[in-house]
mmCIF file of C-alpha atoms in Angstrom:
data_model
loop_
_atom_site.group_PDB
_atom_site.id
_atom_site.type_symbol
_atom_site.label_atom_id
_atom_site.label_comp_id
_atom_site.label_asym_id
_atom_site.label_seq_id
_atom_site.Cartn_x
_atom_site.Cartn_y
_atom_site.Cartn_z
ATOM 1 C CA MET A 153 48.459 -18.609 160.451
ATOM 2 C CA GLY A 154 52.374 -17.894 161.672
ATOM 3 C CA ALA A 155 53.102 -15.245 158.832
ATOM 4 C CA TRP A 156 49.931 -13.945 159.355
ATOM 5 C CA LEU A 157 50.289 -13.848 163.008
ATOM 6 C CA GLY A 158 53.497 -13.185 162.485
ATOM 7 C CA ARG A 159 52.649 -9.258 160.579
ATOM 8 C CA ILE A 160 50.014 -8.261 162.897
ATOM 9 C CA ALA A 161 52.032 -8.757 165.336
ATOM 10 C CA GLY A 162 55.323 -7.337 164.038
ATOM 11 C CA CYS A 163 53.168 -4.436 162.686
ATOM 12 C CA LEU A 164 51.584 -3.613 166.078
ATOM 13 C CA LEU A 165 55.191 -2.828 167.490
ATOM 14 C CA GLY A 166 56.027 -0.760 165.342
ATOM 15 C CA LYS A 167 52.919 1.081 165.037
ATOM 16 C CA PRO A 168 52.859 3.362 167.792
ATOM 17 C CA ILE A 169 56.055 5.126 167.311
ATOM 18 C CA GLU A 170 55.539 5.354 163.238
ATOM 19 C CA GLY A 171 56.944 8.489 161.665
ATOM 20 C CA ILE A 172 59.833 9.016 164.728
ATOM 21 C CA ARG A 173 62.696 9.262 163.657
ATOM 22 C CA THR A 174 65.931 7.103 165.649
ATOM 23 C CA GLU A 175 66.910 10.491 167.149
ATOM 24 C CA GLU A 176 64.076 10.722 169.695
ATOM 25 C CA LEU A 177 63.014 6.651 169.297
ATOM 26 C CA HIS A 178 66.540 5.796 170.576
ATOM 27 C CA PRO A 179 66.649 7.571 173.377
ATOM 28 C CA LEU A 180 62.908 6.836 173.777
ATOM 29 C CA LEU A 181 63.668 3.037 174.454
ATOM 30 C CA ARG A 182 66.270 3.567 176.648
ATOM 31 C CA GLU A 183 64.940 5.411 178.622
ATOM 32 C CA THR A 184 61.836 3.470 179.055
ATOM 33 C CA GLY A 185 64.253 0.523 180.478
ATOM 34 C CA ASN A 186 63.692 -1.269 176.719
ATOM 35 C CA TRP A 187 67.409 -0.490 175.256
ATOM 36 C CA PRO A 188 67.251 -2.374 172.710
ATOM 37 C CA LEU A 189 63.876 -3.506 172.061
ATOM 38 C CA ARG A 190 62.549 -6.556 173.816
ATOM 39 C CA ARG A 191 58.978 -6.650 174.474
ATOM 40 C CA TYR A 192 56.248 -3.588 173.297
ATOM 41 C CA ILE A 193 57.017 0.097 175.016
ATOM 42 C CA LEU A 194 53.340 0.461 177.345
ATOM 43 C CA ALA A 195 51.893 3.602 178.079
ATOM 44 C CA SER A 196 52.488 3.072 181.364
ATOM 45 C CA ASP A 197 56.423 3.484 180.189
ATOM 46 C CA LEU A 198 55.408 7.255 179.473
ATOM 47 C CA THR A 199 56.105 9.184 182.397
ATOM 48 C CA THR A 200 54.619 12.390 181.973
ATOM 49 C CA GLU A 201 57.952 14.859 181.326
ATOM 50 C CA MET A 202 58.498 12.224 178.294
ATOM 51 C CA LEU A 203 55.042 13.275 176.974
ATOM 52 C CA ARG A 204 56.510 16.949 177.039
ATOM 53 C CA LYS A 205 59.484 16.669 176.202
ATOM 54 C CA TYR A 206 59.797 14.443 172.909
ATOM 55 C CA THR A 207 58.842 16.098 169.226
ATOM 56 C CA PHE A 208 57.572 12.732 168.846
ATOM 57 C CA ARG A 209 53.643 13.122 169.851
ATOM 58 C CA LEU A 210 53.195 9.653 172.268
ATOM 59 C CA LYS A 211 50.160 10.791 173.608
ATOM 60 C CA GLY A 212 46.754 8.840 172.529
ATOM 61 C CA LYS A 213 48.866 6.051 170.226
ATOM 62 C CA CYS A 214 48.097 2.444 170.306
ATOM 63 C CA TRP A 215 50.693 1.289 172.853
ATOM 64 C CA ALA A 216 50.131 -2.618 174.368
ATOM 65 C CA ASP A 217 48.781 -2.425 177.139
ATOM 66 C CA SER A 218 46.090 0.354 175.543
ATOM 67 C CA ILE A 219 43.923 -1.334 173.330
ATOM 68 C CA PRO A 220 41.689 -4.092 173.618
ATOM 69 C CA CYS A 221 43.752 -5.668 169.949
ATOM 70 C CA ALA A 222 45.029 -4.551 167.393
ATOM 71 C CA PRO A 223 43.583 -1.664 165.349
ATOM 72 C CA SER A 224 43.188 -1.276 161.643
ATOM 73 C CA ASP A 225 46.465 -0.739 159.898
ATOM 74 C CA ASP A 226 47.424 -0.313 156.299
ATOM 75 C CA ASP A 227 50.099 -2.721 156.605
ATOM 76 C CA THR A 228 46.978 -5.774 157.452
ATOM 77 C CA ASN A 229 43.985 -4.251 155.523
ATOM 78 C CA TYR A 230 46.189 -5.104 151.687
ATOM 79 C CA THR A 231 47.036 -8.523 153.026
ATOM 80 C CA VAL A 232 42.752 -8.688 153.903
ATOM 81 C CA MET A 233 42.222 -7.404 150.292
ATOM 82 C CA ALA A 234 44.158 -9.762 147.846
ATOM 83 C CA GLN A 235 42.122 -12.335 149.554
ATOM 84 C CA LYS A 236 38.977 -10.727 148.490
ATOM 85 C CA LEU A 237 40.507 -10.008 144.502
ATOM 86 C CA LEU A 238 41.745 -13.504 144.806
ATOM 87 C CA GLU A 239 38.430 -14.847 146.132
ATOM 88 C CA GLU A 240 36.569 -12.659 142.801
ATOM 89 C CA CYS A 241 38.688 -12.141 140.481
ATOM 90 C CA GLY A 242 40.747 -15.501 140.832
ATOM 91 C CA ARG A 243 44.912 -16.231 139.962
ATOM 92 C CA ASP A 244 44.533 -14.128 136.902
ATOM 93 C CA PHE A 245 43.638 -11.157 138.593
ATOM 94 C CA SER A 246 44.308 -7.511 136.000
ATOM 95 C CA PRO A 247 45.931 -4.595 137.110
ATOM 96 C CA ALA A 248 42.580 -3.158 136.520
ATOM 97 C CA ASP A 249 41.033 -5.584 138.617
ATOM 98 C CA VAL A 250 43.171 -4.360 141.493
ATOM 99 C CA ALA A 251 41.912 -1.347 140.729
ATOM 100 C CA ARG A 252 38.482 -1.750 140.559
ATOM 101 C CA LEU A 253 38.485 -3.362 144.384
ATOM 102 C CA TRP A 254 40.078 -0.361 145.734
ATOM 103 C CA LEU A 255 37.037 2.638 144.722
ATOM 104 C CA ASP A 256 34.604 -0.356 145.307
ATOM 105 C CA LYS A 257 35.991 -1.565 148.965
ATOM 106 C CA GLN A 258 38.150 0.019 151.289
ATOM 107 C CA PRO A 259 37.472 4.001 152.153
ATOM 108 C CA LYS A 260 39.513 6.851 150.465
ATOM 109 C CA LYS A 261 41.346 7.766 154.105
ATOM 110 C CA ALA A 262 42.958 4.278 153.712
ATOM 111 C CA TYR A 263 44.545 5.207 151.289
ATOM 112 C CA CYS A 264 48.179 6.347 151.967
ATOM 113 C CA THR A 265 51.371 8.101 149.937
ATOM 114 C CA ALA A 266 51.568 6.536 146.481
ATOM 115 C CA GLU A 267 48.192 4.743 146.885
ATOM 116 C CA ARG A 268 46.363 7.689 147.831
ATOM 117 C CA VAL A 269 47.656 9.402 144.211
ATOM 118 C CA THR A 270 46.481 6.491 142.650
ATOM 119 C CA TYR A 271 43.077 6.051 144.101
ATOM 120 C CA CYS A 272 43.101 10.160 142.989
ATOM 121 C CA ASN A 273 43.968 8.967 139.760
ATOM 122 C CA LEU A 274 42.014 6.514 139.609
ATOM 123 C CA ILE A 275 39.185 8.165 140.275
ATOM 124 C CA LYS A 276 39.537 11.127 137.420
ATOM 125 C CA GLY A 277 39.863 7.666 135.448
ATOM 126 C CA TYR A 278 43.729 7.240 134.669
ATOM 127 C CA LEU A 279 44.013 3.566 134.299
ATOM 128 C CA PRO A 280 46.655 1.471 135.387
ATOM 129 C CA THR A 281 49.539 1.387 134.910
ATOM 130 C CA ALA A 282 48.911 5.744 134.263
ATOM 131 C CA SER A 283 47.656 5.617 137.401
ATOM 132 C CA ALA A 284 51.096 5.249 139.163
ATOM 133 C CA ARG A 285 52.777 7.452 136.998
ATOM 134 C CA PHE A 286 50.370 10.577 137.059
ATOM 135 C CA GLN A 287 52.238 13.012 139.781
ATOM 136 C CA ASN A 288 53.087 10.889 141.951
ATOM 137 C CA PRO A 289 56.014 11.655 143.924
ATOM 138 C CA PHE A 290 55.935 8.157 145.842
ATOM 139 C CA ARG A 291 56.030 5.407 143.533
ATOM 140 C CA GLU A 292 58.686 4.035 144.745
ATOM 141 C CA TRP A 293 57.542 4.417 148.179
ATOM 142 C CA ILE A 294 57.043 1.545 150.262
ATOM 143 C CA GLY A 295 53.306 1.227 149.993
ATOM 144 C CA ALA A 296 53.910 -1.367 147.569
ATOM 145 C CA GLN A 297 55.975 -3.278 150.008
ATOM 146 C CA ILE A 298 53.315 -4.384 152.453
ATOM 147 C CA ARG A 299 50.657 -5.766 149.744
ATOM 148 C CA GLY A 300 53.030 -8.603 148.581
ATOM 149 C CA ASP A 301 52.436 -11.403 151.099
ATOM 150 C CA TYR A 302 49.440 -12.667 150.798
ATOM 151 C CA PHE A 303 50.354 -13.397 147.278
ATOM 152 C CA GLY A 304 53.589 -15.529 149.026
ATOM 153 C CA TYR A 305 50.633 -17.167 150.691
ATOM 154 C CA ILE A 306 49.095 -18.576 148.283
ATOM 155 C CA ASN A 307 52.461 -20.064 146.429
ATOM 156 C CA PRO A 308 54.779 -22.240 148.727
ATOM 157 C CA GLY A 309 57.424 -22.938 147.108
ATOM 158 C CA ASN A 310 56.752 -20.822 143.933
ATOM 159 C CA PRO A 311 58.438 -17.126 144.225
ATOM 160 C CA GLU A 312 58.407 -17.087 140.178
ATOM 161 C CA ALA A 313 54.421 -16.965 140.766
ATOM 162 C CA ALA A 314 54.613 -15.282 143.840
ATOM 163 C CA ALA A 315 56.270 -12.435 142.280
ATOM 164 C CA GLU A 316 54.642 -11.973 138.926
ATOM 165 C CA MET A 317 50.624 -11.487 140.791
ATOM 166 C CA ALA A 318 52.831 -8.870 143.321
ATOM 167 C CA PHE A 319 54.476 -7.379 139.700
ATOM 168 C CA ARG A 320 50.081 -6.934 138.985
ATOM 169 C CA ASP A 321 49.318 -5.311 141.783
ATOM 170 C CA ALA A 322 51.969 -2.912 142.285
ATOM 171 C CA SER A 323 51.613 -1.883 138.758
ATOM 172 C CA ILE A 324 48.910 0.283 139.522
ATOM 173 C CA SER A 325 50.513 2.234 141.899
ATOM 174 C CA HIS A 326 54.395 2.228 141.468
ATOM 175 C CA VAL A 327 56.665 1.950 139.202
ATOM 176 C CA LYS A 328 60.443 0.677 139.130
ATOM 177 C CA ASN A 329 61.594 -0.137 142.649
ATOM 178 C CA GLY A 330 58.603 0.413 144.073
ATOM 179 C CA ILE A 331 57.436 -2.729 141.807
ATOM 180 C CA TYR A 332 60.004 -4.984 143.148
ATOM 181 C CA GLY A 333 59.722 -4.134 146.283
ATOM 182 C CA GLU A 334 56.728 -6.121 146.461
ATOM 183 C CA MET A 335 57.721 -8.188 144.503
ATOM 184 C CA PHE A 336 61.096 -9.080 146.533
ATOM 185 C CA VAL A 337 58.852 -9.716 149.879
ATOM 186 C CA ALA A 338 56.246 -12.176 147.798
ATOM 187 C CA ALA A 339 58.984 -14.133 146.239
ATOM 188 C CA MET A 340 60.271 -14.260 150.387
ATOM 189 C CA LEU A 341 57.346 -15.626 151.454
ATOM 190 C CA ALA A 342 56.832 -18.761 149.093
ATOM 191 C CA LYS A 343 60.117 -20.032 149.782
ATOM 192 C CA ALA A 344 60.232 -18.884 153.414
ATOM 193 C CA ALA A 345 57.028 -21.083 153.074
ATOM 194 C CA VAL A 346 59.214 -24.592 151.936
ATOM 195 C CA CYS A 347 62.646 -23.224 153.442
ATOM 196 C CA GLY A 348 64.345 -21.676 156.872
ATOM 197 C CA ASP A 349 66.873 -20.747 155.683
ATOM 198 C CA ILE A 350 67.044 -17.583 155.539
ATOM 199 C CA GLU A 351 69.959 -16.577 153.892
ATOM 200 C CA ALA A 352 68.127 -18.551 151.091
ATOM 201 C CA VAL A 353 65.351 -16.745 151.231
ATOM 202 C CA ILE A 354 66.292 -13.737 150.913
ATOM 203 C CA ARG A 355 68.762 -14.740 147.491
ATOM 204 C CA ALA A 356 65.276 -16.154 146.225
ATOM 205 C CA GLY A 357 63.624 -12.603 147.040
ATOM 206 C CA LEU A 358 66.722 -11.130 145.123
ATOM 207 C CA SER A 359 65.976 -13.596 142.073
ATOM 208 C CA GLU A 360 62.730 -12.511 140.533
ATOM 209 C CA ILE A 361 63.522 -8.485 141.201
ATOM 210 C CA PRO A 362 66.343 -7.121 138.217
ATOM 211 C CA GLU A 363 69.959 -7.731 138.534
ATOM 212 C CA SER A 364 70.045 -4.323 137.209
ATOM 213 C CA SER A 365 67.852 -2.598 139.475
ATOM 214 C CA ARG A 366 69.314 -0.152 143.381
ATOM 215 C CA LEU A 367 67.289 -2.924 145.288
ATOM 216 C CA HIS A 368 69.034 -5.620 144.487
ATOM 217 C CA GLU A 369 72.061 -4.604 143.809
ATOM 218 C CA GLN A 370 71.210 -3.420 148.191
ATOM 219 C CA ILE A 371 70.053 -6.442 149.124
ATOM 220 C CA THR A 372 72.877 -7.617 147.811
ATOM 221 C CA ARG A 373 75.154 -5.589 150.047
ATOM 222 C CA VAL A 374 73.363 -5.782 152.773
ATOM 223 C CA LEU A 375 74.115 -9.568 152.665
ATOM 224 C CA ASP A 376 77.723 -9.220 151.671
ATOM 225 C CA GLY A 377 77.983 -7.848 155.024
ATOM 226 C CA TYR A 378 76.603 -9.451 156.512
ATOM 227 C CA ALA A 379 79.329 -12.866 155.456
ATOM 228 C CA ALA A 380 81.799 -10.812 155.863
ATOM 229 C CA GLY A 381 81.106 -10.281 159.659
ATOM 230 C CA LEU A 382 79.562 -6.554 160.073
ATOM 231 C CA SER A 383 77.517 -6.309 163.884
ATOM 232 C CA PHE A 384 74.613 -5.641 163.176
ATOM 233 C CA ASP A 385 74.871 -1.291 164.302
ATOM 234 C CA LYS A 386 77.857 -0.949 162.200
ATOM 235 C CA LEU A 387 75.539 -2.896 159.314
ATOM 236 C CA MET A 388 73.369 0.307 160.019
ATOM 237 C CA GLN A 389 75.602 2.943 160.137
ATOM 238 C CA GLU A 390 78.336 2.103 156.960
ATOM 239 C CA LEU A 391 75.672 0.338 154.537
ATOM 240 C CA ILE A 392 71.806 1.954 155.932
ATOM 241 C CA LEU A 393 72.310 5.184 157.755
ATOM 242 C CA SER A 394 75.018 6.663 155.560
ATOM 243 C CA GLN A 395 72.823 6.551 152.831
ATOM 244 C CA TYR A 396 70.276 7.496 154.304
ATOM 245 C CA ASP A 397 68.849 9.810 156.408
ATOM 246 C CA ASP A 398 65.355 9.176 158.104
ATOM 247 C CA ARG A 399 64.668 12.490 159.222
ATOM 248 C CA ASN A 400 64.283 13.651 155.345
ATOM 249 C CA GLY A 401 60.714 12.254 154.609
ATOM 250 C CA HIS A 402 61.853 10.795 151.222
ATOM 251 C CA HIS A 403 64.298 7.693 152.630
ATOM 252 C CA TRP A 404 62.509 7.890 155.386
ATOM 253 C CA CYS A 405 59.765 5.706 153.050
ATOM 254 C CA HIS A 406 61.246 4.689 150.013
ATOM 255 C CA THR A 407 61.098 1.328 149.989
ATOM 256 C CA ILE A 408 65.116 0.436 149.177
ATOM 257 C CA SER A 409 65.801 2.155 152.987
ATOM 258 C CA ASN A 410 63.053 0.528 154.254
ATOM 259 C CA ALA A 411 63.899 -3.459 152.409
ATOM 260 C CA MET A 412 67.650 -3.282 153.392
ATOM 261 C CA ILE A 413 66.184 -2.962 157.054
ATOM 262 C CA VAL A 414 63.672 -5.572 156.800
ATOM 263 C CA THR A 415 66.971 -7.800 155.175
ATOM 264 C CA ALA A 416 68.851 -7.353 158.007
ATOM 265 C CA ALA A 417 66.813 -8.309 160.732
ATOM 266 C CA LEU A 418 65.816 -10.908 159.330
ATOM 267 C CA LEU A 419 69.634 -11.867 159.098
ATOM 268 C CA TYR A 420 70.601 -10.967 162.578
ATOM 269 C CA GLY A 421 67.233 -12.065 164.602
ATOM 270 C CA GLY A 422 68.814 -15.452 164.330
ATOM 271 C CA GLY A 423 65.425 -16.594 163.622
ATOM 272 C CA ASP A 424 63.946 -15.525 166.539
ATOM 273 C CA TYR A 425 60.473 -14.027 166.531
ATOM 274 C CA GLY A 426 61.436 -11.237 168.433
ATOM 275 C CA ARG A 427 64.681 -11.029 168.488
ATOM 276 C CA THR A 428 63.574 -10.026 164.839
ATOM 277 C CA ILE A 429 60.927 -8.234 165.097
ATOM 278 C CA CYS A 430 62.744 -5.567 167.694
ATOM 279 C CA LEU A 431 65.013 -4.917 164.993
ATOM 280 C CA ALA A 432 63.042 -3.959 162.359
ATOM 281 C CA VAL A 433 61.609 -1.601 164.549
ATOM 282 C CA GLN A 434 64.415 -0.518 166.283
ATOM 283 C CA SER A 435 65.989 0.683 163.225
ATOM 284 C CA GLY A 436 63.624 3.534 162.838
ATOM 285 C CA PHE A 437 62.314 4.803 159.293
ATOM 286 C CA ASP A 438 59.102 2.655 158.481
ATOM 287 C CA THR A 439 57.944 0.691 161.326
ATOM 288 C CA ASP A 440 55.121 -0.604 161.839
ATOM 289 C CA CYS A 441 55.749 -1.861 158.125
ATOM 290 C CA ASN A 442 59.109 -3.182 158.832
ATOM 291 C CA GLY A 443 58.191 -5.438 162.332
ATOM 292 C CA ALA A 444 55.222 -5.948 159.906
ATOM 293 C CA THR A 445 56.879 -7.376 156.705
ATOM 294 C CA ALA A 446 60.144 -8.947 159.284
ATOM 295 C CA GLY A 447 57.009 -10.341 161.157
ATOM 296 C CA SER A 448 54.882 -11.858 158.272
ATOM 297 C CA ILE A 449 58.090 -13.510 156.766
ATOM 298 C CA LEU A 450 60.138 -15.355 160.748
ATOM 299 C CA GLY A 451 56.217 -15.893 161.311
ATOM 300 C CA MET A 452 56.014 -18.075 158.113
ATOM 301 C CA ILE A 453 59.401 -20.145 158.382
ATOM 302 C CA CYS A 454 58.466 -20.710 162.103
ATOM 303 C CA GLY A 455 55.125 -21.166 161.623
ATOM 304 C CA ALA A 456 52.824 -19.416 164.871
ATOM 305 C CA ALA A 457 53.463 -21.701 167.670
ATOM 306 C CA ALA A 458 56.631 -20.565 167.639
ATOM 307 C CA ILE A 459 56.411 -16.860 168.111
ATOM 308 C CA PRO A 460 56.193 -16.441 172.056
ATOM 309 C CA GLU A 461 53.093 -15.057 173.754
ATOM 310 C CA GLU A 462 54.333 -11.634 174.405
#
């Protein structure tokens, strides 16, 4: 329950600003008296002047004071989809089973980037894993990384089983680091169900992906920077922003850049749910994905009772 609520709340924190670049996000947060980020952004925070002057479209977003509930989102849809997958096909599901559910259970408009290309490839008759590779420039983007939670939820204490299920799921739409991102998150959640040590949880995720991968290398750099005593801001600048520019669409939505942000938020959040999701979201890049993933992992560790009312 903590992981599921944690995913929804973290997703909603980042959802209305998904796509904004940090060069506008940080001034917006300062102007609304919410820097460093410590609460949901509200419609009542936004003046007519703000709506006019920012390039990012602020009007009509799902601000926390303008909606009755969390709206549908791919960051939560796939968790429900995974439960349907297990209900219909069992733990031994195949990539082909995942593909069939994609075609049967969700409308085409629900798919984005790598998943949308894959959906089109499946319609054309490309089977997994060719469905991931054919004309798919997004195959190492973040789409699979947001789909692994349920496999962690149902494998408490068994990161290897969680990662293996995540591999089967991710392989229909992603390759290499795109797949490893989903394995990394699923394994962390499986460990988080039985372990309260955040660094141990992260290392459990790392243990399930290839040491030679770029994702493993970059997550290790974040862990080393934290151990060396870098501040959160300095780590963001020196290890992440020096390599990845959120004005570049490829960097903004890639698995690696966003996994590094989630890892840093978990480490520097200090076990505080609100601080953790706020660090994940204020860092920019794919804000709702990172808020959701960080929120899910910390929600699993802390439980629903540790998620504050706000």
